[in-house]
mmCIF file of C-alpha atoms in Angstrom:
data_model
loop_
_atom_site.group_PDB
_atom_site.id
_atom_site.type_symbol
_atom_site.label_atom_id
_atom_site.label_comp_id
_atom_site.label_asym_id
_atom_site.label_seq_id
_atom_site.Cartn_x
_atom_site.Cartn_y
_atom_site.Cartn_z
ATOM 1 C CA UNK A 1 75.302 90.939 69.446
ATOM 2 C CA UNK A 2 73.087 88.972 66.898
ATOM 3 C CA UNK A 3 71.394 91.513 64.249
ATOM 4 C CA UNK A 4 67.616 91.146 64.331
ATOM 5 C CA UNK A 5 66.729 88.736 61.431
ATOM 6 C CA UNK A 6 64.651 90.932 59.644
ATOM 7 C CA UNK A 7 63.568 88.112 56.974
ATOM 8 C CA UNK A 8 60.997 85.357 58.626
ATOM 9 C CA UNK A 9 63.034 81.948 57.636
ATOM 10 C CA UNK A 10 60.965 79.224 56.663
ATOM 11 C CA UNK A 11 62.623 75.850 57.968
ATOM 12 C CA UNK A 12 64.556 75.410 60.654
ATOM 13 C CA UNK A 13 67.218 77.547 61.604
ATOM 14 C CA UNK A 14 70.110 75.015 61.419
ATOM 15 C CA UNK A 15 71.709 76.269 58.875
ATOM 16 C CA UNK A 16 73.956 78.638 60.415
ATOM 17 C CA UNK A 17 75.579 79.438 57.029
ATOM 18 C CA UNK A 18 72.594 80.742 54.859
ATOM 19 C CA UNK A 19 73.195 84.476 55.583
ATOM 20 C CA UNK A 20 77.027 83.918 54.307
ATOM 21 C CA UNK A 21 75.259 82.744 50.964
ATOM 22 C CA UNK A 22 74.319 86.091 50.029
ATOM 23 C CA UNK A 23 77.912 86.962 50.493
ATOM 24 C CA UNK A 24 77.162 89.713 52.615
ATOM 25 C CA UNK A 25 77.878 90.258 56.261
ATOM 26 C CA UNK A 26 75.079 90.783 58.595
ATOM 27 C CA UNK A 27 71.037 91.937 57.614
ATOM 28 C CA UNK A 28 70.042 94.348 55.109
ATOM 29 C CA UNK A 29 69.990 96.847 57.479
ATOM 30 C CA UNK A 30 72.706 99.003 58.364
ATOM 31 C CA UNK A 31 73.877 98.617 62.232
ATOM 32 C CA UNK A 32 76.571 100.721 62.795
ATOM 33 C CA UNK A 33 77.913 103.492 61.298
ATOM 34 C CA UNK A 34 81.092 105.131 62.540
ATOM 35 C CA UNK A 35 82.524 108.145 62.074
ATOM 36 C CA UNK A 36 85.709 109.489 62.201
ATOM 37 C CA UNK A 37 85.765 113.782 63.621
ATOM 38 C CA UNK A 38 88.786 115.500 64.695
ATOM 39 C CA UNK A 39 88.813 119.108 65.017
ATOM 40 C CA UNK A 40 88.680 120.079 61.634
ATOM 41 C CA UNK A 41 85.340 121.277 60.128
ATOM 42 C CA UNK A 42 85.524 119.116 57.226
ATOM 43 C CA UNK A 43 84.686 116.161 59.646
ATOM 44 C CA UNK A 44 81.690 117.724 61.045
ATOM 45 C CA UNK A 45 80.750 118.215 57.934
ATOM 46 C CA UNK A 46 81.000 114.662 56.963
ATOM 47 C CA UNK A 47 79.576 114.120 60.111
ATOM 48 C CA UNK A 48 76.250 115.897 59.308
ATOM 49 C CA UNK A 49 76.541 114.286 55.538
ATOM 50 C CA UNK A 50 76.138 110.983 56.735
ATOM 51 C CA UNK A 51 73.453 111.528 59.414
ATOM 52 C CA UNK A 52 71.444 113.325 56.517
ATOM 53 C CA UNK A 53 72.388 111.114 53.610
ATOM 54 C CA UNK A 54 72.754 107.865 55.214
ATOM 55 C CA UNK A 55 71.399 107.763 58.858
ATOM 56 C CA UNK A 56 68.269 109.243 57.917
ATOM 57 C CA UNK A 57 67.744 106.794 55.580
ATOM 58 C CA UNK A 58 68.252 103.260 57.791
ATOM 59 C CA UNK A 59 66.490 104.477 60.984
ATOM 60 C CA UNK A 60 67.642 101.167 62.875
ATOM 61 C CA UNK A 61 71.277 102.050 62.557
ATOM 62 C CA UNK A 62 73.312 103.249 65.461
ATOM 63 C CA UNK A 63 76.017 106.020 64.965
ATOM 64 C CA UNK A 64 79.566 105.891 66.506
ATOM 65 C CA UNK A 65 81.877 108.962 67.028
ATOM 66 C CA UNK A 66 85.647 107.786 66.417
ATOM 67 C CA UNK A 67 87.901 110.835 67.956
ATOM 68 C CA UNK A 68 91.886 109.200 67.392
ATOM 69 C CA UNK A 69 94.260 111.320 69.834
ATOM 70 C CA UNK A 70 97.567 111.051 69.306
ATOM 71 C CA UNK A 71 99.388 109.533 71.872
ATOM 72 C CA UNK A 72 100.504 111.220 74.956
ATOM 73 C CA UNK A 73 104.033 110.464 74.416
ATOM 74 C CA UNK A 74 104.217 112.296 71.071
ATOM 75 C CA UNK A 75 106.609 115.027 71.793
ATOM 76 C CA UNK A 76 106.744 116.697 68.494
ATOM 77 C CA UNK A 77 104.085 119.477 67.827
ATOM 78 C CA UNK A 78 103.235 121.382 64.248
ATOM 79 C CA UNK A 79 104.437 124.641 63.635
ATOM 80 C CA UNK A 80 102.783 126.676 61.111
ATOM 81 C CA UNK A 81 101.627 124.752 58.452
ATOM 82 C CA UNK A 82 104.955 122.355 57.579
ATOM 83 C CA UNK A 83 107.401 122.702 60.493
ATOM 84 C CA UNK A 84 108.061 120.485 64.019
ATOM 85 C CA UNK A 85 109.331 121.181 67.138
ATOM 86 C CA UNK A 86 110.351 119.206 69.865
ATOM 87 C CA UNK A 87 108.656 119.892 73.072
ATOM 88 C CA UNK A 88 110.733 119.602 76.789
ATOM 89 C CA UNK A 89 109.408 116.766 78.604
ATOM 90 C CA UNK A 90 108.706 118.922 81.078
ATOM 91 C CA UNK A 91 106.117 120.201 79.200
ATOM 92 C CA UNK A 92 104.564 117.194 78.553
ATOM 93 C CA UNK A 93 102.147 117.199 81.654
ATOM 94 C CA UNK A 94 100.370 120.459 80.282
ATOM 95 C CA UNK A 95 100.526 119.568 76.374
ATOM 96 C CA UNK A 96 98.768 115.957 78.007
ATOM 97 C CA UNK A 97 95.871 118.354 80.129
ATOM 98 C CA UNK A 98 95.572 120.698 76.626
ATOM 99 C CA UNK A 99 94.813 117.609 74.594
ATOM 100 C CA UNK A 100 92.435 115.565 76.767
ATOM 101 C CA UNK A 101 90.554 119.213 76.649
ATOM 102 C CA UNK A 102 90.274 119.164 72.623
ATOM 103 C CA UNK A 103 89.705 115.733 72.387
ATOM 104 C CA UNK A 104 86.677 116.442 74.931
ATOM 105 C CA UNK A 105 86.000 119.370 73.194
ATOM 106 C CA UNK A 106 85.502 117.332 70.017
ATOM 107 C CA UNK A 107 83.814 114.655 71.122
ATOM 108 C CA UNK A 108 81.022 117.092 72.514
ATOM 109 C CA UNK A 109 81.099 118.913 69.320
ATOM 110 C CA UNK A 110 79.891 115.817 67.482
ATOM 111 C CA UNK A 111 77.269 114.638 69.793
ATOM 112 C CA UNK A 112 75.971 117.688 69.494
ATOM 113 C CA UNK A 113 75.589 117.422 65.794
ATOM 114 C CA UNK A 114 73.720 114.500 66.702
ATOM 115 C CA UNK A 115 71.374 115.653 68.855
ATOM 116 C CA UNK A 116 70.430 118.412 66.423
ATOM 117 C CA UNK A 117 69.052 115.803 64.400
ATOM 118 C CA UNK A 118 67.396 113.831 67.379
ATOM 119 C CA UNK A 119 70.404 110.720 66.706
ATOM 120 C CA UNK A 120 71.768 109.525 69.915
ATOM 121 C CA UNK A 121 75.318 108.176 69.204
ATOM 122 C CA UNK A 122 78.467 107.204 71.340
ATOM 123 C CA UNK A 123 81.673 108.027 71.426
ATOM 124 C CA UNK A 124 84.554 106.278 71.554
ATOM 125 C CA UNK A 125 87.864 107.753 71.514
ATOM 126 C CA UNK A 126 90.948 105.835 70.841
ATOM 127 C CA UNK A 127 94.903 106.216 70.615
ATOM 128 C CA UNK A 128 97.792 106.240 68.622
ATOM 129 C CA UNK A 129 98.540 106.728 64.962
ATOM 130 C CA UNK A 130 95.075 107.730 63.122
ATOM 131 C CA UNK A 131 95.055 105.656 60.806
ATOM 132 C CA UNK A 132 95.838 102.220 62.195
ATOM 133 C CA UNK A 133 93.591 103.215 65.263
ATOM 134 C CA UNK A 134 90.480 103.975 63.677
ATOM 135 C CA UNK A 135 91.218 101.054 61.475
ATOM 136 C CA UNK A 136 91.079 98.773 64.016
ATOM 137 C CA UNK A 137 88.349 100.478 65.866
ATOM 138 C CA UNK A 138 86.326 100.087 63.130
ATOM 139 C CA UNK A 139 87.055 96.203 62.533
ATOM 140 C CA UNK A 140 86.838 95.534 66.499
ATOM 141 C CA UNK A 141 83.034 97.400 66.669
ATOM 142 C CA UNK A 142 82.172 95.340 63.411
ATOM 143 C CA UNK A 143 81.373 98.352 62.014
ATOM 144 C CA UNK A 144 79.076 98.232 58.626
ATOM 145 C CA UNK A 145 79.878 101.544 57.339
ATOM 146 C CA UNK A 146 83.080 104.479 58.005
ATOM 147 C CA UNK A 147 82.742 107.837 57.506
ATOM 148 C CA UNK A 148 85.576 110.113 57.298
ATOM 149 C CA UNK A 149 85.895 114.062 55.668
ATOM 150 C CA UNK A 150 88.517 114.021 53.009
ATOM 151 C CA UNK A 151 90.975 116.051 54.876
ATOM 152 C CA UNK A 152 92.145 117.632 57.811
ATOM 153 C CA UNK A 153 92.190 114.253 59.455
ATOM 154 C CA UNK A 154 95.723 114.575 60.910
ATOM 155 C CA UNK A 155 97.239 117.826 62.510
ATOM 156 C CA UNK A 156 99.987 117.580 60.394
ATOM 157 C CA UNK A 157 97.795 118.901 57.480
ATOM 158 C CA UNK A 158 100.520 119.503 54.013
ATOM 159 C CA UNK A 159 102.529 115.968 54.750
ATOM 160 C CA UNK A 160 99.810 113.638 55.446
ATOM 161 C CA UNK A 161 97.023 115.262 53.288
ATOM 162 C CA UNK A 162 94.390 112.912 52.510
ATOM 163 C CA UNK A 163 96.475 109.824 53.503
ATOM 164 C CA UNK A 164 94.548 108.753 56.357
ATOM 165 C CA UNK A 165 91.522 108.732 54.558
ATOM 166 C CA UNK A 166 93.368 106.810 51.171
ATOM 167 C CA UNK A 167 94.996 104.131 54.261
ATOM 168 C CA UNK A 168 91.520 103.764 55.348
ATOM 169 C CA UNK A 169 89.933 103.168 52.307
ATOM 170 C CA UNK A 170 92.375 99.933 51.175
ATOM 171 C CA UNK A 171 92.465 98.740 54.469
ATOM 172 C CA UNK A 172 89.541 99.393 56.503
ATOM 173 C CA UNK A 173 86.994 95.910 56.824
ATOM 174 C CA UNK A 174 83.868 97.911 56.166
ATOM 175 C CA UNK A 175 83.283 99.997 52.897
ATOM 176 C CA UNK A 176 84.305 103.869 53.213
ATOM 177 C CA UNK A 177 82.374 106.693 52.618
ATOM 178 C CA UNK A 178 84.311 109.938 51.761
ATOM 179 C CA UNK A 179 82.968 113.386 52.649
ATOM 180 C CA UNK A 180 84.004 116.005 50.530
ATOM 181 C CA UNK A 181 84.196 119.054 51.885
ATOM 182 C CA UNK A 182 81.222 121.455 50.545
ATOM 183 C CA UNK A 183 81.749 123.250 47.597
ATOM 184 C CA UNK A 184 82.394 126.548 48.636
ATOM 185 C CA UNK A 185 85.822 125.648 50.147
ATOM 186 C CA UNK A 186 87.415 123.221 47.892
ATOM 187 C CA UNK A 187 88.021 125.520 44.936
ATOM 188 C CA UNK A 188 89.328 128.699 44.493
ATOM 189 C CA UNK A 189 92.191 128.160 46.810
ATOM 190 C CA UNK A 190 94.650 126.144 44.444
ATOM 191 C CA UNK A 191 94.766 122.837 46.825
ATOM 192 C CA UNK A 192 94.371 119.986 45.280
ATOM 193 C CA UNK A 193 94.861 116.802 46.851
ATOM 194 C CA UNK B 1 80.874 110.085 23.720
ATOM 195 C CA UNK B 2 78.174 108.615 25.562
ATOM 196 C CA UNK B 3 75.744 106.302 24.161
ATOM 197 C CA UNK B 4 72.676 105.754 26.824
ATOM 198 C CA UNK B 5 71.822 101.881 26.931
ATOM 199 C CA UNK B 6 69.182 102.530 29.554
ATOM 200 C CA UNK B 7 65.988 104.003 28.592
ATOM 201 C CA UNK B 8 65.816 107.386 30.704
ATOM 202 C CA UNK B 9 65.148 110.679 30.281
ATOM 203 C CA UNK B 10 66.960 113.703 31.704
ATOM 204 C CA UNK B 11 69.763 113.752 34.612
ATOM 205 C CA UNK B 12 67.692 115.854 36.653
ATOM 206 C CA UNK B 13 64.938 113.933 38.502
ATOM 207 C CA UNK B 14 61.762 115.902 38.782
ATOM 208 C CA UNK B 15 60.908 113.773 41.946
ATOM 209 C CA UNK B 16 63.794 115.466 44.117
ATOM 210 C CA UNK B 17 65.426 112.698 44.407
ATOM 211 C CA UNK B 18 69.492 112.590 45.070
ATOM 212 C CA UNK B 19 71.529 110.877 42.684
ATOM 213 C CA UNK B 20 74.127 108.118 42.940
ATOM 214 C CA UNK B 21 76.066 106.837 40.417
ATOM 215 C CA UNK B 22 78.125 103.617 41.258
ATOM 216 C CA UNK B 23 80.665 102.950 38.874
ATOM 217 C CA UNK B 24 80.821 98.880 37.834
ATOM 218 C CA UNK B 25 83.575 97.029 35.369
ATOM 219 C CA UNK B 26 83.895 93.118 34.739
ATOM 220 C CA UNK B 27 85.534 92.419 37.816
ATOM 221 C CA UNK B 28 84.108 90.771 40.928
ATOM 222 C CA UNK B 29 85.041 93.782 43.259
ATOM 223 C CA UNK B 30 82.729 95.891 41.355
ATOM 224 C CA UNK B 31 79.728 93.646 41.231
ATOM 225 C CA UNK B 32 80.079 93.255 44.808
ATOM 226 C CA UNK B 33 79.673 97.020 45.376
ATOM 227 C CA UNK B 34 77.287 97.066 43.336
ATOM 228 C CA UNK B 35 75.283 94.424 45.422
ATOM 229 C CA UNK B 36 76.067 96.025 48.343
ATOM 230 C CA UNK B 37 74.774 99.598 47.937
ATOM 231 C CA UNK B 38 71.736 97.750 46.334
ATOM 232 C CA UNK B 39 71.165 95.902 49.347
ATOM 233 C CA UNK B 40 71.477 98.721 51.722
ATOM 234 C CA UNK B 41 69.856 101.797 49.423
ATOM 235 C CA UNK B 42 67.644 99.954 47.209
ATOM 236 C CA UNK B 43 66.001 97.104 48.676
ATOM 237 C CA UNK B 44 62.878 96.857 48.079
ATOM 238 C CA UNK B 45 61.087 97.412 51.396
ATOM 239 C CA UNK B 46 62.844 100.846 51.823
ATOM 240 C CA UNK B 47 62.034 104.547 50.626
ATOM 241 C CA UNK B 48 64.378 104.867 47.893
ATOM 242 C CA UNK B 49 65.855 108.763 48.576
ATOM 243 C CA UNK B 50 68.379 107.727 45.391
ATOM 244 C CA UNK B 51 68.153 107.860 41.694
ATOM 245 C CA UNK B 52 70.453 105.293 41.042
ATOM 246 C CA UNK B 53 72.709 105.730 37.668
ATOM 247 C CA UNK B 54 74.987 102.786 36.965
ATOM 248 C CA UNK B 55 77.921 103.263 34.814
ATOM 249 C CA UNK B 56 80.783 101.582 33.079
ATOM 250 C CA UNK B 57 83.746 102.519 30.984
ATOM 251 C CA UNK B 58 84.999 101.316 27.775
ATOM 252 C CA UNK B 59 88.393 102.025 27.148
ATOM 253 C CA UNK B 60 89.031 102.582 23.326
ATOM 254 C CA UNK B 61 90.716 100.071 20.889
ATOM 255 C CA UNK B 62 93.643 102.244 20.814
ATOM 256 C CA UNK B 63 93.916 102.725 24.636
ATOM 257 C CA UNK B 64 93.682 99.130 25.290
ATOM 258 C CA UNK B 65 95.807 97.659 22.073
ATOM 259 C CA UNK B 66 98.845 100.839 21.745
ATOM 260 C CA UNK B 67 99.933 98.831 18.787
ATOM 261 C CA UNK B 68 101.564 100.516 15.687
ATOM 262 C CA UNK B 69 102.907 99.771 12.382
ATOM 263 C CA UNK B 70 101.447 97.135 9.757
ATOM 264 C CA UNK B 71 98.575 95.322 10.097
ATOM 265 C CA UNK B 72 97.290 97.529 13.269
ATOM 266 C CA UNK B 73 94.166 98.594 11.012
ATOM 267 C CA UNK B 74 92.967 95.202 11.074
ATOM 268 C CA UNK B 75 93.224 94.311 14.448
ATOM 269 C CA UNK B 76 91.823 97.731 15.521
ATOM 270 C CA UNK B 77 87.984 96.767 14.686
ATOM 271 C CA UNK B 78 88.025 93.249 16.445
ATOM 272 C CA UNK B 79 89.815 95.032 19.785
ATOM 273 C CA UNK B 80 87.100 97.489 19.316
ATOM 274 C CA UNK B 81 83.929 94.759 18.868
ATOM 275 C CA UNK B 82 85.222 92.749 21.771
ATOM 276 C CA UNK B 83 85.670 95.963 24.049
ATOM 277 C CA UNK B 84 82.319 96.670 23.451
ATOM 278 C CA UNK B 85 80.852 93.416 23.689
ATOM 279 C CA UNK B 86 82.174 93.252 27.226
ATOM 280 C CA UNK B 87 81.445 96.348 28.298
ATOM 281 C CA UNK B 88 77.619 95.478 27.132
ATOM 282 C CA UNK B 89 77.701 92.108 28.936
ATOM 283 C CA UNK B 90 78.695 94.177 32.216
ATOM 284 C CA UNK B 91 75.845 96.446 31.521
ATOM 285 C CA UNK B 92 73.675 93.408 31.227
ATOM 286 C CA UNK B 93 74.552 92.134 34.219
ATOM 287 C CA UNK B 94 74.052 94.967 35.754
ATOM 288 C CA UNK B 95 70.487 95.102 34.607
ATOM 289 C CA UNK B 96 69.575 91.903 36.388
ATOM 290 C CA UNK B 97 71.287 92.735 39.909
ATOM 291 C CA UNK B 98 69.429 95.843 39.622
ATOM 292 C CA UNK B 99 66.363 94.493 37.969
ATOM 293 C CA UNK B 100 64.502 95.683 41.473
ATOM 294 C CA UNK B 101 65.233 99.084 41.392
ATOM 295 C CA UNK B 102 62.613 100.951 39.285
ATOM 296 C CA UNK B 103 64.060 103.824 37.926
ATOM 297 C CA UNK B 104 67.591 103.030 37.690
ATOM 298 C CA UNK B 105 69.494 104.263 34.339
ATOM 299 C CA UNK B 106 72.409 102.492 32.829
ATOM 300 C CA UNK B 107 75.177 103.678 30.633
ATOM 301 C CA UNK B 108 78.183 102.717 28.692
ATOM 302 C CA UNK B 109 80.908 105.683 28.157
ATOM 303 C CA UNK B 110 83.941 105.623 26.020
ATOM 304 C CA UNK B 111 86.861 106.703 27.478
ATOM 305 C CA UNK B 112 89.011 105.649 30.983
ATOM 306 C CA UNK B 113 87.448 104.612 33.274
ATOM 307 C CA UNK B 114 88.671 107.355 36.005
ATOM 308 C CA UNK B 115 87.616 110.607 33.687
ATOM 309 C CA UNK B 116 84.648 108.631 33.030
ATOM 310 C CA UNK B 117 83.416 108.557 35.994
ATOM 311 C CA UNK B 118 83.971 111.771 37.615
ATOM 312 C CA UNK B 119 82.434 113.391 34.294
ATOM 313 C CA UNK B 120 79.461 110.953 34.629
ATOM 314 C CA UNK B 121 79.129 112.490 38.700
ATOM 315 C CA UNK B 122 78.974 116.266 36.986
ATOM 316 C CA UNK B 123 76.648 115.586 34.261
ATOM 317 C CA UNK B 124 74.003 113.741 36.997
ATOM 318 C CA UNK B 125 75.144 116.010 39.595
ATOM 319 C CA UNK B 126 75.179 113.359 42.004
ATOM 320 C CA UNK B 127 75.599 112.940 45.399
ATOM 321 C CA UNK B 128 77.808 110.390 45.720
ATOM 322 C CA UNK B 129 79.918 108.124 43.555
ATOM 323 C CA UNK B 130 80.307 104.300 44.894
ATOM 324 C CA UNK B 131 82.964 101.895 43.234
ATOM 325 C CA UNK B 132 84.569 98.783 44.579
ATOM 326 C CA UNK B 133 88.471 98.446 44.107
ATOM 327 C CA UNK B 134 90.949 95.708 43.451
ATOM 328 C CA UNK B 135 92.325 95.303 46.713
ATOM 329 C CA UNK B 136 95.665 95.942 44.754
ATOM 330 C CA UNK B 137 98.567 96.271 47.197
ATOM 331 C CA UNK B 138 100.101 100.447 47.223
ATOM 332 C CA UNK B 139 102.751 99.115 44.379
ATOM 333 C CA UNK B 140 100.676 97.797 41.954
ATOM 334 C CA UNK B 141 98.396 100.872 42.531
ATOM 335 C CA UNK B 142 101.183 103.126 41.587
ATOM 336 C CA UNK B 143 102.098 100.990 38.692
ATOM 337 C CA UNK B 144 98.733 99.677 37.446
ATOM 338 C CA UNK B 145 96.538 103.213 38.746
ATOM 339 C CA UNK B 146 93.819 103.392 41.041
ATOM 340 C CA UNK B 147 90.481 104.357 40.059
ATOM 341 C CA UNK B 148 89.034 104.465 43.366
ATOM 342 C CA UNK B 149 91.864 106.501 44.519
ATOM 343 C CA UNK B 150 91.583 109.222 41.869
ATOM 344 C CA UNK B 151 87.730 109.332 42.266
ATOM 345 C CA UNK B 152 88.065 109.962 45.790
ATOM 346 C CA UNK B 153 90.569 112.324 45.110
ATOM 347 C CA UNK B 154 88.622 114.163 42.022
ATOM 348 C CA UNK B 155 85.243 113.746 41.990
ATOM 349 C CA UNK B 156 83.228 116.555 43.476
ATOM 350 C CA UNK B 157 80.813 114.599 45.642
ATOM 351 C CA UNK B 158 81.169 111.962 48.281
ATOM 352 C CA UNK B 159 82.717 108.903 47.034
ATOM 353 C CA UNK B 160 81.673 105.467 48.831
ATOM 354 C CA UNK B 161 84.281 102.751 48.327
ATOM 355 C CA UNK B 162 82.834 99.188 49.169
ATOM 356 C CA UNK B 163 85.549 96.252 49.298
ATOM 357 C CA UNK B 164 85.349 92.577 48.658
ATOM 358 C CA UNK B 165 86.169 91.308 51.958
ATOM 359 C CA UNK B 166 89.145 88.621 51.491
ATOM 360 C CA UNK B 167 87.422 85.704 53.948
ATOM 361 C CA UNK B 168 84.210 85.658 55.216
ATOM 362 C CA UNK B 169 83.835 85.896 58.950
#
């Protein structure tokens, strides 16, 4: 899908090459923006950041919900904040139902966001470990932006706090934009990332 | 320490404007960020809803050097003029890739570059702090220190990190 070429080009368009003399991918415009939401309120928060910071701001840019479930076959669960147990696979069937239910739950949660501020988006959802999902998501959409919250992005909050969003900030093919969560949370309670 | 090279007034804009500071050094990565948010927050046919603060550090002589015994006192001064005649020349180039943007401040602050930073996002009370990185690989990032890592991680406002794609598609 060709951006529209914003910029009248005087001369024939044979030169396929002139936008890669600016260096930069794609128009001046932003196209796509994804964003990454899970359950946690600090990506609906960064969700509503970027639609009032940055969507707001390129009207012609179309918004893209990331939700990353973890795959079906995953049979440990969190307990409390730092411990794991191992599920019976006979379990499995109703830990599958519970989680297509969040991630539907989720996904609706974020459109919704969206429609508050009259932005139509899609959603994708997609599977496996977070990080590399939404990694290559985000390079397989072409995305020109990736918005994530700062935490929370993994339900195994203590051991992997913040790494998804540091992965995705060396190795994502877009630049990263990272939400912080508003002020009234982050201090006070002694976590620091 | 901070010595304004820009001409501006006041961090807070009276035009209610939001603030961004991006954060630029000599390398490539960071002049490529810089370009970038220009292109897609500042160009010229769009409302600009940014005040746009640009800023670099300049690690002290002693910082940089870490020499001791004889003969340190002398070299001191030249590490010193040459730190600061880079830092001026990033400044400058600054200046011209932002020579669109009408209201955009520019400043040179002693000190590292990751403390720099962060301070410069409380004293604008901006909204958001964008910075390129090196690309570096996770060892040399735990040897060599990651600004962009530590700004996400301590700056209190949203931090944009733009990289230098490796190969052009």
């Amino acid at each position: 899908m060709e951006p529209e070429r914003a910029v009248a080009s005087s001369g024939p368009p044979g030169d396929g090459g002139a936008e890669a003399s600016r260096g930069m991918a794609g128009a001046a415009t932003m196209t796509k923006v994804v964003v990454a939401v899970d359950a946690s309120e600090e990506s609906l928060h960064a969700l509503s950041w970027a639609l009032d910071h940055v969507v707001r701001h390129h009207p012609g840019a179309s918004l893209v919900v990331v939700h990353a479930q973890h795959p079906a076959d995953h049979f440990v669960y969190p307990v409390a904040a730092h411990g794991l147990a191992y599920i019976p696979p006979t379990a499995m069937e109703s830990m599958k139902k519970t989680q297509e239910e969040n991630t539907r739950k989720v996904v609706a949660r974020a459109l919704e966001v969206c429609a508050q501020r009259q932005v139509t988006a899609k959603a994708t959802v997609v599977e496996g470990d977070p990080k590399e999902a939404i990694c290559q998501a985000v390079e397989d959409m072409h995305a020109d932006l990736l918005v994530l919250g700062s935490r929370g992005l993994g339900m195994i909050k203590r051991a992997l706090l913040g790494s998804v969003s540091d992965y995705l900030a060396h190795h994502a093919s877009c630049p990263v934009l990272i939400v912080k969560p508003p002020k009234a949370h982050t201090k006070g309670t002694g976590n620091s990332t | 320490m901070a010595e304004e090279a820009g001409a501006s007034a006041a961090p807070v804009g009276g035009d209610g404007k939001m603030t961004m500071v991006v954060g630029v050094d000599e390398s490539e990565h960071s002049y490529y960020a810089l370009q970038w948010t220009l292109l897609h927050f500042f160009s010229p046919g769009q409302v600009q809803l940014y005040r746009l603060v640009v800023v670099t550090a300049k690690p002290t002589a002693a910082s940089a050097v870490g020499l001791a015994g004889p003969g340190a006192a002398d070299v001191l001064p030249m590490v010193e003029a040459d730190l600061k005649r880079s830092s001026l020349r990033v400044i400058g180039k600054a200046k011209e890739l932002c020579a669109q943007v009408s209201d955009a401040v520019f400043e040179v602050v002693e000190g590292d570059a990751r403390n720099v930073l962060c301070e410069a996002v409380e004293r604008h009370h901006a909204e958001m702090l964008v910075v390129g990185n090196h690309g570096y690989g996770a060892i040399k990032r735990a040897v060599l220190g990651s600004v962009s890592d530590y700004c996400t991680h301590h700056a209190h406002c949203t931090v944009m990190i733009v990289k230098k794609p490796k190969h052009k598609h």
